[in-house]
Short mmCIF file of C-alpha atoms in Angstrom, two decimals:
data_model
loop_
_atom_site.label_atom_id
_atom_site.label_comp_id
_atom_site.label_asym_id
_atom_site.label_seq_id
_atom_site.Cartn_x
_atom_site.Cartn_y
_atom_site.Cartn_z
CA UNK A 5 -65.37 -74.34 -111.62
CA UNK A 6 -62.55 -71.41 -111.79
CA UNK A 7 -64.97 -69.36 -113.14
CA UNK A 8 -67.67 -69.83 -110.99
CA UNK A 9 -65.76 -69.12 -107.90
CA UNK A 10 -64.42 -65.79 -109.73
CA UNK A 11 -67.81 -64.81 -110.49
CA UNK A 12 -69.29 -65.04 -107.13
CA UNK A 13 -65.87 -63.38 -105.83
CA UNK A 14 -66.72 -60.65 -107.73
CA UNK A 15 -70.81 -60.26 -106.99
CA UNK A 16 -69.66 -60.69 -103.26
CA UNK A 17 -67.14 -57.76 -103.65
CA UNK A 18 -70.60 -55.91 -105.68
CA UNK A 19 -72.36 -56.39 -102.91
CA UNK A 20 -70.04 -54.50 -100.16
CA UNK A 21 -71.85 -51.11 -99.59
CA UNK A 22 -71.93 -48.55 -96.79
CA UNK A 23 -75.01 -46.41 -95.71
CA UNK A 24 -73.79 -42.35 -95.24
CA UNK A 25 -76.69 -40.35 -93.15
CA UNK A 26 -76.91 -36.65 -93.48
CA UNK A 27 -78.99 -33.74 -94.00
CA UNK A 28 -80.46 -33.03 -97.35
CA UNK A 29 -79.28 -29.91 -98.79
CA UNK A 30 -76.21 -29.06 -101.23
CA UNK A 31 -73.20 -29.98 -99.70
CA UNK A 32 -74.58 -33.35 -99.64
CA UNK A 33 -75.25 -33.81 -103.23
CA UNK A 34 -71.63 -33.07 -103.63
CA UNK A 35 -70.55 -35.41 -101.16
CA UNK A 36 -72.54 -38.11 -103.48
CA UNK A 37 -70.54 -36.47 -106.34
CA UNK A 38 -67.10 -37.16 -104.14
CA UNK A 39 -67.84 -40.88 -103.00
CA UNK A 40 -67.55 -42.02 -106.80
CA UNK A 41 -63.99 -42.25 -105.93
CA UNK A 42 -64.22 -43.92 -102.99
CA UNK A 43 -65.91 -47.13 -104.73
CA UNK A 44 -63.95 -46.57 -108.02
CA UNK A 45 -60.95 -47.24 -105.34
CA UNK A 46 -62.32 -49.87 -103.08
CA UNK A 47 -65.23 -51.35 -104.51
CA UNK A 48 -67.51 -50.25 -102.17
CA UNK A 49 -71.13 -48.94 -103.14
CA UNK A 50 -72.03 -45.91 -101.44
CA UNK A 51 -76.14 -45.62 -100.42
CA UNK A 52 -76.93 -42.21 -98.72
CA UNK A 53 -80.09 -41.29 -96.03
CA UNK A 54 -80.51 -37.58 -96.80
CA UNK A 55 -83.58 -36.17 -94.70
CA UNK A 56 -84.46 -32.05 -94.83
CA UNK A 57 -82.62 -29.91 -92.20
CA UNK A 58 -86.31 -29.57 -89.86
CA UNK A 59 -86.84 -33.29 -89.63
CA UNK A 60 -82.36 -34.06 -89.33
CA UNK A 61 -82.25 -34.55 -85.46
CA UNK A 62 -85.47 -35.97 -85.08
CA UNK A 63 -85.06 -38.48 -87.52
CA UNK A 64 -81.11 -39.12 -86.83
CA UNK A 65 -81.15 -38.75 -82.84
CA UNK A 66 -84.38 -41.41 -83.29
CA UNK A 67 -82.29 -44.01 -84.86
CA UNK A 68 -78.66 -43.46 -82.64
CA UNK A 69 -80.49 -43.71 -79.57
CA UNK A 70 -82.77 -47.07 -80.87
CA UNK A 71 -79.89 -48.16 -81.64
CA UNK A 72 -80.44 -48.72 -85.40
CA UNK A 73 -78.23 -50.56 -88.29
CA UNK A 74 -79.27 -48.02 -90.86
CA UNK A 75 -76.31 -45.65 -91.19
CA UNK A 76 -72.93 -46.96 -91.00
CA UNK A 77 -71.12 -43.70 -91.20
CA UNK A 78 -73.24 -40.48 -89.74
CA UNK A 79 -72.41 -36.51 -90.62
CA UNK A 80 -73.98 -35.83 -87.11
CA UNK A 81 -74.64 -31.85 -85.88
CA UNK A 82 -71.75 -30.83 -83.49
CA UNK A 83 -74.14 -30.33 -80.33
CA UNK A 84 -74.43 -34.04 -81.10
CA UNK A 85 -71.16 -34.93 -79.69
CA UNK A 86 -71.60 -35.26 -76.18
CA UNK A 87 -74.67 -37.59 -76.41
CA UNK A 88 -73.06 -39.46 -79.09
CA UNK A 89 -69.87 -40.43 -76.94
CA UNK A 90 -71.55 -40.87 -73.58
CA UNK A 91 -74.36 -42.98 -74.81
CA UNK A 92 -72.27 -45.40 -77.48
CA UNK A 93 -73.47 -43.82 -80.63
CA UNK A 94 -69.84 -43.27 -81.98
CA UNK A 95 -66.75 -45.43 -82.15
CA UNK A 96 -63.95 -43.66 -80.68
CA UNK A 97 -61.50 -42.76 -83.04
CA UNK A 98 -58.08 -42.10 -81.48
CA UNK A 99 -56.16 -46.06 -82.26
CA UNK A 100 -57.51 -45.78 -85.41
CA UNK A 101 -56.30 -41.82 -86.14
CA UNK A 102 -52.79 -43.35 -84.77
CA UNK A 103 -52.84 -46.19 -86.92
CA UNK A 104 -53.37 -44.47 -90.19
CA UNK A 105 -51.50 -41.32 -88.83
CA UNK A 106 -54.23 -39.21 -89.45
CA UNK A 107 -53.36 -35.97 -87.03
CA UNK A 108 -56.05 -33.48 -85.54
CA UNK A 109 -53.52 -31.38 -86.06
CA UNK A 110 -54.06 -31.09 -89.81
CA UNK A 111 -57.69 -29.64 -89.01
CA UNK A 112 -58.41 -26.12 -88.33
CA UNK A 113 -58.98 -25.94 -84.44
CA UNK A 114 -62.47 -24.79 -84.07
CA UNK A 115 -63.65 -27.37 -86.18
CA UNK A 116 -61.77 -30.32 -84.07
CA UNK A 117 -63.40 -28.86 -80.76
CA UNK A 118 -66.36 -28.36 -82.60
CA UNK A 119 -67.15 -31.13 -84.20
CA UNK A 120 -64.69 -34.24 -82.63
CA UNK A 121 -63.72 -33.48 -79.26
CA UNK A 122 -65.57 -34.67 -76.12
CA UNK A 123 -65.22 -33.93 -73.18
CA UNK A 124 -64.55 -30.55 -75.08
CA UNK A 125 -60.70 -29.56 -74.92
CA UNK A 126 -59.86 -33.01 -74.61
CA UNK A 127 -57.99 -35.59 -76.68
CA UNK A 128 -60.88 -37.32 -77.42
CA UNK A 129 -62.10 -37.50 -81.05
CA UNK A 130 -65.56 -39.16 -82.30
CA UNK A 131 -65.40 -38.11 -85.73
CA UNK A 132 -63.39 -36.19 -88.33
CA UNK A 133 -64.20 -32.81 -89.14
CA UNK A 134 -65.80 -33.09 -92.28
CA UNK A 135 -68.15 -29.76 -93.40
CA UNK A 136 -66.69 -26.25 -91.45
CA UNK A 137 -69.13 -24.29 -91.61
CA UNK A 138 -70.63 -20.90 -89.94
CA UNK A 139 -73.42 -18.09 -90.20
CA UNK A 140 -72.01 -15.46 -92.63
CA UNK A 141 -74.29 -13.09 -94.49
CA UNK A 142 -75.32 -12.24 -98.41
CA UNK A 143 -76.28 -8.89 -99.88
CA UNK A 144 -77.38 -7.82 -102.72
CA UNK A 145 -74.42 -6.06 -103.85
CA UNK A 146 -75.81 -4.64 -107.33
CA UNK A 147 -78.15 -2.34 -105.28
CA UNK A 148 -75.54 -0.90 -103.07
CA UNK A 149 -73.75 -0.10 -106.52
CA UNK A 150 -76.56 1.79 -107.72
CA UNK A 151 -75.02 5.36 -107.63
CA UNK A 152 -78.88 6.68 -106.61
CA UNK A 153 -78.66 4.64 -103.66
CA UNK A 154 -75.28 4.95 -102.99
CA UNK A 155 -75.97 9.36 -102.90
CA UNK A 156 -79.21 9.04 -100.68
CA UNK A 157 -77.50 6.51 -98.32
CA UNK A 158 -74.21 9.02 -97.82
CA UNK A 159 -77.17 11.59 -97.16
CA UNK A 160 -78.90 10.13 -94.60
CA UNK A 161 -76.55 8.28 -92.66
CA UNK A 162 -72.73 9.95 -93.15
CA UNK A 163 -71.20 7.11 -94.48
CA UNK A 164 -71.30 4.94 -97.68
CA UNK A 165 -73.48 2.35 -98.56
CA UNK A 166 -71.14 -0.67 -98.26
CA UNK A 167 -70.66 -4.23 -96.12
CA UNK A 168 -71.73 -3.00 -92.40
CA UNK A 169 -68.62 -3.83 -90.13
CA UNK A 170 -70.88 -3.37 -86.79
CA UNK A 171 -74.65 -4.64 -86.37
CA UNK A 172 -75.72 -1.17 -85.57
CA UNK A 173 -74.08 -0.32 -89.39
CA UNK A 174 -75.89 -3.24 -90.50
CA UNK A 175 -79.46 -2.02 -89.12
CA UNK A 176 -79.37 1.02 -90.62
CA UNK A 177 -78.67 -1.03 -94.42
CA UNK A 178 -81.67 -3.01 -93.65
CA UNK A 179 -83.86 -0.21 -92.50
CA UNK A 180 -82.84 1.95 -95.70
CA UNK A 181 -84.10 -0.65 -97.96
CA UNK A 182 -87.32 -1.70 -95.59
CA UNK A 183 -90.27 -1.38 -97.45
CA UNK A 184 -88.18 0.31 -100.96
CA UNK A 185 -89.03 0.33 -104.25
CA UNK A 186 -86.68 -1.40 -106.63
CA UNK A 187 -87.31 -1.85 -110.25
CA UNK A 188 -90.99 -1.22 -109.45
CA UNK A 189 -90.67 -4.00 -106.74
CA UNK A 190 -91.51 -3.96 -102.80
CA UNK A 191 -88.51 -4.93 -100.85
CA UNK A 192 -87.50 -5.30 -97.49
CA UNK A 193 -84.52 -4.79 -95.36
CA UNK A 194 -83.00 -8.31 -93.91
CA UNK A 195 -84.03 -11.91 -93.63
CA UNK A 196 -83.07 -13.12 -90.26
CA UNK A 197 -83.82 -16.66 -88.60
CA UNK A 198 -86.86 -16.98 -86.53
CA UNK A 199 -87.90 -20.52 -86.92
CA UNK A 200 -88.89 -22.15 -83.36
CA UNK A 201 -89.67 -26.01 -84.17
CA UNK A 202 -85.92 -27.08 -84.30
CA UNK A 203 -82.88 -24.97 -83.81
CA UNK A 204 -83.63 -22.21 -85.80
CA UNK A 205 -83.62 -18.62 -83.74
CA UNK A 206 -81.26 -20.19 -81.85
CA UNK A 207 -78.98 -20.08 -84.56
CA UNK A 208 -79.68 -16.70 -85.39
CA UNK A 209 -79.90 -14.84 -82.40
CA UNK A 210 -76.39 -16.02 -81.08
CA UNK A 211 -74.87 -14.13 -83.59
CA UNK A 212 -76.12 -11.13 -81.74
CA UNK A 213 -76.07 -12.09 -78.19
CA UNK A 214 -71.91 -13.31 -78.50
CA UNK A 215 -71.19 -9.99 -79.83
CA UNK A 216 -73.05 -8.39 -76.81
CA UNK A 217 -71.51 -10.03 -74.18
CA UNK A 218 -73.56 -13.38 -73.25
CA UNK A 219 -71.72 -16.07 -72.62
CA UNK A 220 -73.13 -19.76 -71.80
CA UNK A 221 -71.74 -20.24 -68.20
CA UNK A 222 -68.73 -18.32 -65.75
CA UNK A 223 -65.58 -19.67 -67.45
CA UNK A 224 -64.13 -20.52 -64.43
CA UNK A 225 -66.76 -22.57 -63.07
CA UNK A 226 -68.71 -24.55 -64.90
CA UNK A 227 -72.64 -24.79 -65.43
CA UNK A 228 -72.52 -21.31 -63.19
CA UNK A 229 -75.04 -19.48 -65.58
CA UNK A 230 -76.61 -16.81 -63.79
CA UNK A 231 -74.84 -13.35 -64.91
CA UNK A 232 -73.87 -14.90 -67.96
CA UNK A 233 -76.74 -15.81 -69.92
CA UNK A 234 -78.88 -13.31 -68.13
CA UNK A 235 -76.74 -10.16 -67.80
CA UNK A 236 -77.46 -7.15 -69.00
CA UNK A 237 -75.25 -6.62 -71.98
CA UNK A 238 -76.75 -10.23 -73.01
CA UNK A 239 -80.69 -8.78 -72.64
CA UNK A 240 -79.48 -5.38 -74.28
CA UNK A 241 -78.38 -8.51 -77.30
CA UNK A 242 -81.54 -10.04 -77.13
CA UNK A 243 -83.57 -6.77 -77.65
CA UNK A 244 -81.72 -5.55 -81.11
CA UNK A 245 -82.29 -9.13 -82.28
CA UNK A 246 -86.06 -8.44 -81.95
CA UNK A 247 -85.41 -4.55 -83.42
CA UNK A 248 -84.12 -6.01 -86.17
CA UNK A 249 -86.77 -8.84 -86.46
CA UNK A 250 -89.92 -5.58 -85.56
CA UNK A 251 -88.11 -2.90 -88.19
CA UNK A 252 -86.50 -4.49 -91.17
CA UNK A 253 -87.80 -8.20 -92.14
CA UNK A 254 -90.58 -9.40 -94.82
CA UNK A 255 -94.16 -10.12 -94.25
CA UNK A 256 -94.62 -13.54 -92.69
CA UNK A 257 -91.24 -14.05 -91.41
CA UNK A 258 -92.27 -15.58 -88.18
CA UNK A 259 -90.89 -18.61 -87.98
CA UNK A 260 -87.75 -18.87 -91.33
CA UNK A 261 -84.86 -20.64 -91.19
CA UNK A 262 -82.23 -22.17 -93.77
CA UNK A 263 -84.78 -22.75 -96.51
CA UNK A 264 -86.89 -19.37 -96.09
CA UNK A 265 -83.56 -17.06 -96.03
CA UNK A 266 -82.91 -18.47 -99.54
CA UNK A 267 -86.45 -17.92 -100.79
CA UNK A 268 -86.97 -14.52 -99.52
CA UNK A 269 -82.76 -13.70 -101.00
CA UNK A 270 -83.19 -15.74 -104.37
CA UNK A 271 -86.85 -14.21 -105.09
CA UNK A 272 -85.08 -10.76 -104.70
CA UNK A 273 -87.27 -9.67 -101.45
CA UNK A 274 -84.21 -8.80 -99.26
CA UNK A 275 -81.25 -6.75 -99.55
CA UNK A 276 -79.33 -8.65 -96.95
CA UNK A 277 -79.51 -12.73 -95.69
CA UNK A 278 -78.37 -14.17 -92.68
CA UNK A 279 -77.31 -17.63 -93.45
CA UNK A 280 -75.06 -20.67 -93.26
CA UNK A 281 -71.94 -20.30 -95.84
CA UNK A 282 -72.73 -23.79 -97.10
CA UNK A 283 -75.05 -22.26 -99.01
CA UNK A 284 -73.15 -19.71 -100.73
CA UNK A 285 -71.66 -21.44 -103.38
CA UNK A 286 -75.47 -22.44 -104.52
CA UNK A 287 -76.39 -18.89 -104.38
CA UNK A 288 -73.17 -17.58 -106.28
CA UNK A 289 -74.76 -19.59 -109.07
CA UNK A 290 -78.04 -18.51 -108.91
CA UNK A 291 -78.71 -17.14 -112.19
CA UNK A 292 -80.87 -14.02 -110.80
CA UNK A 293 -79.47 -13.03 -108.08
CA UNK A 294 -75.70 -14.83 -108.12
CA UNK A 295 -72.64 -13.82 -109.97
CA UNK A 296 -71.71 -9.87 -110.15
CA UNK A 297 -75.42 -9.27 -108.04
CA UNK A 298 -73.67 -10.91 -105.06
CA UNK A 299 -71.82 -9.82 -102.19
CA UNK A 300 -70.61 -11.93 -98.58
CA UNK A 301 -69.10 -10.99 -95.36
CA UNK A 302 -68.78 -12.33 -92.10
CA UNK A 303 -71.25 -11.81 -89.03
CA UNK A 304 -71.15 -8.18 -88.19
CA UNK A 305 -69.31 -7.30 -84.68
CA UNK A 306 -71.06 -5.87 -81.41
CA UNK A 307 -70.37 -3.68 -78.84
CA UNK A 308 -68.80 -6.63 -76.72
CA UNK A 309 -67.22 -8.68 -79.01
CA UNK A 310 -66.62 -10.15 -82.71
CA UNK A 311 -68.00 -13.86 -83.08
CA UNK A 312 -69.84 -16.40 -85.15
CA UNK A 313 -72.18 -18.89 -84.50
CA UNK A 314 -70.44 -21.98 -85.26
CA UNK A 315 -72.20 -24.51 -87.85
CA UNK A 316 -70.65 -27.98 -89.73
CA UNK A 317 -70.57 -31.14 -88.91
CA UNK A 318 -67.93 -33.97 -87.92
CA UNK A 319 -68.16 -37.88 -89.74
CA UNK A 320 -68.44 -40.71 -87.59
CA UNK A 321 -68.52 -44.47 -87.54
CA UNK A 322 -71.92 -45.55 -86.36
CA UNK A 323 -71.11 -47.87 -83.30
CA UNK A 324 -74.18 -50.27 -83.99
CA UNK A 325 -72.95 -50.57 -87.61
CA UNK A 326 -72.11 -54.26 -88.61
CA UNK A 327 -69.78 -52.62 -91.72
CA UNK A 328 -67.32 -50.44 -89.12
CA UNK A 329 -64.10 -51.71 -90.96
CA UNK A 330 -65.72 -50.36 -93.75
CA UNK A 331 -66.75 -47.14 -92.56
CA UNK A 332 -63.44 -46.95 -91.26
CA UNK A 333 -62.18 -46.62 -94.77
CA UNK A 334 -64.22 -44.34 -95.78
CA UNK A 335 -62.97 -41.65 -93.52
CA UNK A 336 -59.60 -42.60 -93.88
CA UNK A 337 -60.01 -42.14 -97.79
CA UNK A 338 -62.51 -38.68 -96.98
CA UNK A 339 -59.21 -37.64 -94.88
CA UNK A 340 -56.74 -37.68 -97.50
CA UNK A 341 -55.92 -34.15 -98.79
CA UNK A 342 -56.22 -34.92 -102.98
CA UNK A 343 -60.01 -35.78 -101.48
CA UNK A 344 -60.14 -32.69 -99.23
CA UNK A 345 -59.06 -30.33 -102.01
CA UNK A 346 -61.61 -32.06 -104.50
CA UNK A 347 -64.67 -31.53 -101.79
CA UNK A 348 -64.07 -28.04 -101.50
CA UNK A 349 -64.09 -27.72 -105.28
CA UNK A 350 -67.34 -29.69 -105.69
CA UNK A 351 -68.85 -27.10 -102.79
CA UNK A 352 -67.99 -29.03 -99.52
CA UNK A 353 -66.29 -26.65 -96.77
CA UNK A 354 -62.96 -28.68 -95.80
CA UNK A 355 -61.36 -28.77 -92.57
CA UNK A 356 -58.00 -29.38 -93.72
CA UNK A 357 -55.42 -27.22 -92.96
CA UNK A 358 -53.83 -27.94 -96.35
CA UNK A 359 -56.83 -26.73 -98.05
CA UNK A 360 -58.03 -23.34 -96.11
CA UNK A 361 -53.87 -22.68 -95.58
CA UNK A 362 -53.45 -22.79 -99.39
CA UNK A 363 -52.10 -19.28 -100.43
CA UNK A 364 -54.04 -19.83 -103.20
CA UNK A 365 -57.48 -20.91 -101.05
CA UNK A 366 -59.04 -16.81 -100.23
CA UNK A 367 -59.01 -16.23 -104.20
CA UNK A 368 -60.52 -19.81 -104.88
CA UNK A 369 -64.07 -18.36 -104.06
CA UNK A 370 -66.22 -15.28 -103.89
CA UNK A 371 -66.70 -16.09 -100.40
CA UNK A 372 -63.34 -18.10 -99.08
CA UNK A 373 -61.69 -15.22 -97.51
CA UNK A 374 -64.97 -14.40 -95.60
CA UNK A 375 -65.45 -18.12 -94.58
CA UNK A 376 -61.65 -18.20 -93.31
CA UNK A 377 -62.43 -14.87 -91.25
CA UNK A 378 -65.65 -16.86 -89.71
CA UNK A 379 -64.11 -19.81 -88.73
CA UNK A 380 -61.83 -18.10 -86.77
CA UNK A 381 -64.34 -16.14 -84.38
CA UNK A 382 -66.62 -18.58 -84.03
CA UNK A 383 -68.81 -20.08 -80.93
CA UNK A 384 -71.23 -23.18 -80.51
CA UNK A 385 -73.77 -23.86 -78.41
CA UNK A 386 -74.04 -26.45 -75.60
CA UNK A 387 -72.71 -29.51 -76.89
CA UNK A 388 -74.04 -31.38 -73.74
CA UNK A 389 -75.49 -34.94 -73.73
CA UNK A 390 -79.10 -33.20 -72.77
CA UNK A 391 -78.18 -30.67 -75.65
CA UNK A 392 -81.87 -31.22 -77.00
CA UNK A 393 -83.58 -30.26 -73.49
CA UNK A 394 -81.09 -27.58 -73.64
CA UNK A 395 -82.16 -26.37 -77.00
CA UNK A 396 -85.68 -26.28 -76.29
CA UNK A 397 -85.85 -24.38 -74.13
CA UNK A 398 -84.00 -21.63 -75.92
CA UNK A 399 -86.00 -22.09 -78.77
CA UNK A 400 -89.49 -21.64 -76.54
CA UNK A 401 -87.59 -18.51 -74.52
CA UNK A 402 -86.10 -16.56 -77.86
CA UNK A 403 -89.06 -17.00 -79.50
CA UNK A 404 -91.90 -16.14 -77.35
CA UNK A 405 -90.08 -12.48 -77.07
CA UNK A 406 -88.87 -12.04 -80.12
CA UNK A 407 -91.69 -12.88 -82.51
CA UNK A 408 -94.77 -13.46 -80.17
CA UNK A 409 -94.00 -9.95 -78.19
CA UNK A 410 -93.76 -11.90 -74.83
CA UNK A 411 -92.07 -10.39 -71.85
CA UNK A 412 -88.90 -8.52 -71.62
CA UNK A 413 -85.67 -9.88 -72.99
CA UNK A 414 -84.06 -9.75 -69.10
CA UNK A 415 -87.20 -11.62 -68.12
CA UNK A 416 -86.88 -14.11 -71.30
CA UNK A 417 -83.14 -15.17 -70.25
CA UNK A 418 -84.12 -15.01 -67.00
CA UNK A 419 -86.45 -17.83 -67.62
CA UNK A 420 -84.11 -19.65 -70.05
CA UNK A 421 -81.75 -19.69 -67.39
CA UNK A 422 -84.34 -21.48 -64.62
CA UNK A 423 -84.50 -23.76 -67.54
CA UNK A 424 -80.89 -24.63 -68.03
CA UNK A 425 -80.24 -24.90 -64.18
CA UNK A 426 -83.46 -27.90 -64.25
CA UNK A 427 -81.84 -29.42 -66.84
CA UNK A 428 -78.19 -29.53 -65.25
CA UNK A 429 -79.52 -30.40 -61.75
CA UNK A 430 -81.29 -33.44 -63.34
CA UNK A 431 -78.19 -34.47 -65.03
CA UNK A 432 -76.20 -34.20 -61.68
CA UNK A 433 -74.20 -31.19 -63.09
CA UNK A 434 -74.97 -29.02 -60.52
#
């Protein structure tokens, strides 16, 4: 009898398991690497629903707002945020952070506004910064080495061939190697993001427009766009977004995002890569183009500024979850720095001050200095309950004058602002 009711003690505690969603890419496969401990520690079995990057929202936003039981503990996008806490998505996390004494304090601020914090600026948290992350950019550092290059560059330009501080620096690296021959191979100057079905250009062509100047709404009075997303300085943005797209990127590069950018860097088409640092680790491995071929630096500056576009994610406990104890756990375990310092090591991007304030943390990576300097210049887009509407519409605007040669770029945020004021005037913003 005493050993029957041990057994079935021990299947029950077997059977205890917790569902993770996320986005399928590498950071996640090292998260799967990281939970091992978690359920060497408390028994419980870790499943994970990984879907690609253009499918994520769709797939994720589907089950939050159905109201689904399939993920327990979500690595939702940070424009998710606002939806996520208004509509009941996420369990609110503040008793529990004071319970276990976990502080928001220990988390590098951008990523706590980013990716917990709703309203924004508030001392509110849905979730626990979990992956920092931001656009940074590769380059193919054994060609600017090249002493042939290196001469011709100084030539035509005044200036050596190195990591382009300014975008206008960085135009004239990708329009030197546009169309080049390099060990009898066609190559081309920069791949950029241009993808319109999810968030894609978006992504990409705030990098540009922050730096010249366009800012989201009048910072002293909110959802008061016009001037802001439309001024001049943020059209002048928008039009060396498309010169760079027109002069300097590979054939058929209409419509890349994540997954393209690594194709066109890894298949040695493109001297320079705009991309998400979560990445770099990946590519530092490559075996053709990593190691000594590779260099990093942060998002060039503009004439109006220095910024970043903001990526990452925050962790959250899945309010429909029947497990939430459980889940609860889990971050409070995923919190602890011995687990932060691990998940940067496996090729996570922690949050934790005690990891990125390391003295020892810029040396611990090719790219760590460059991923510190990112994270702390670094803007997100609307993280607004009708963030999808929102996003749309930039997508559809950005795109048609960018890549289909529509319009003007004043007429394209123009429009993108009559979109943004529908969308706020049916949410009674405005």
């Amino acid at each position: 009898m005493l050993a029957l009711c041990l057994s079935s003690n021990g299947a029950a505690a077997q059977d205890k398991s917790l569902t993770l969603c996320w986005a399928a890419w590498d950071p996640a496969n090292a998260l799967v690497e990281l939970s091992k401990d978690f359920t060497a520690k408390s028994g419980i079995a870790m499943k994970f629903e990984f879907v690609p990057w253009t499918s994520y929202a769709d797939r994720f936003l589907n089950e939050l707002n159905s109201r689904g039981k399939l993920c327990d503990l979500i690595i939702g996008d940070s424009q998710w945020v606002g939806g996520s806490a208004e509509n009941g998505h996420y369990v609110k996390l503040n008793d529990f952070f004071e319970k276990e004494g976990i502080s928001m304090n220990d988390f590098a601020p951008a990523t706590v506004v980013g990716y917990s914090e709703w309203p924004k600026n508030s001392p509110n948290y849905w979730a626990l910064p979990a992956m920092g992350d931001a656009v940074g950019w590769t380059y193919r550092k054994d060609w600017f080495e090249r002493p042939e290059l290196r001469a011709e560059f100084k030539t035509k330009y005044g200036r050596e061939l190195d990591v382009p501080k300014t975008y206008d620096e960085l135009k004239q690296i990708a329009e030197f190697f546009q169309g080049r021959m390099i060990d009898g191979k066609k190559v081309y100057g920069a791949s950029i993001y241009t993808e319109r079905g999810s968030e894609g250009i978006t992504m990409g062509v705030t990098n540009v427009l922050y730096d010249y100047g366009f800012q989201y709404d009048n910072p002293k009075k909110p959802y008061e766009m016009k001037g802001f997303v439309n001024s001049k300085d943020a059209a002048a943005g928008l039009e060396f977004y498309k010169s760079l797209y027109d002069c300097c990127t590979p054939p058929g590069s209409s419509d890349g995002y994540m997954a393209e950018g690594l194709d066109a860097f890894k298949s040695g088409q493109v001297a320079l890569q705009m991309n998400f640092f979560a990445f770099f680790p990946g590519l530092y491995k490559d075996p053709a183009v990593g190691g000594k071929r590779i260099g990093f630096f942060v998002n060039p500056a503009g004439p109006k500024g220095h910024f970043a576009q903001l990526g990452g994610q925050g962790i959250s406990v899945v309010s429909y979850s029947d497990k939430k104890q459980d889940a609860l756990a889990y971050i409070k375990w995923f919190a602890a720095t011995d687990v932060q310092k691990k998940w940067w090591s496996l090729g996570g991007y922690s949050c934790a001050k005690a990891v990125l304030d390391d003295p020892s943390f810029p040396a611990s990576a090719p790219f760590a200095q460059q991923f510190l300097d990112s994270m702390a210049i670094v803007k997100d887009f609307w993280a607004e309950p009708a963030y999808a509407q929102l996003l749309q519409a930039m997508q559809r605007r950005t795109h048609d004058y960018v890549v289909a040669d529509k319009g003007t770029a004043q007429e394209a945020l123009d429009l993108l602002v009559k979109d943004w004021t529908s969308v706020f005037e049916e949410e009674n913003k405005l």
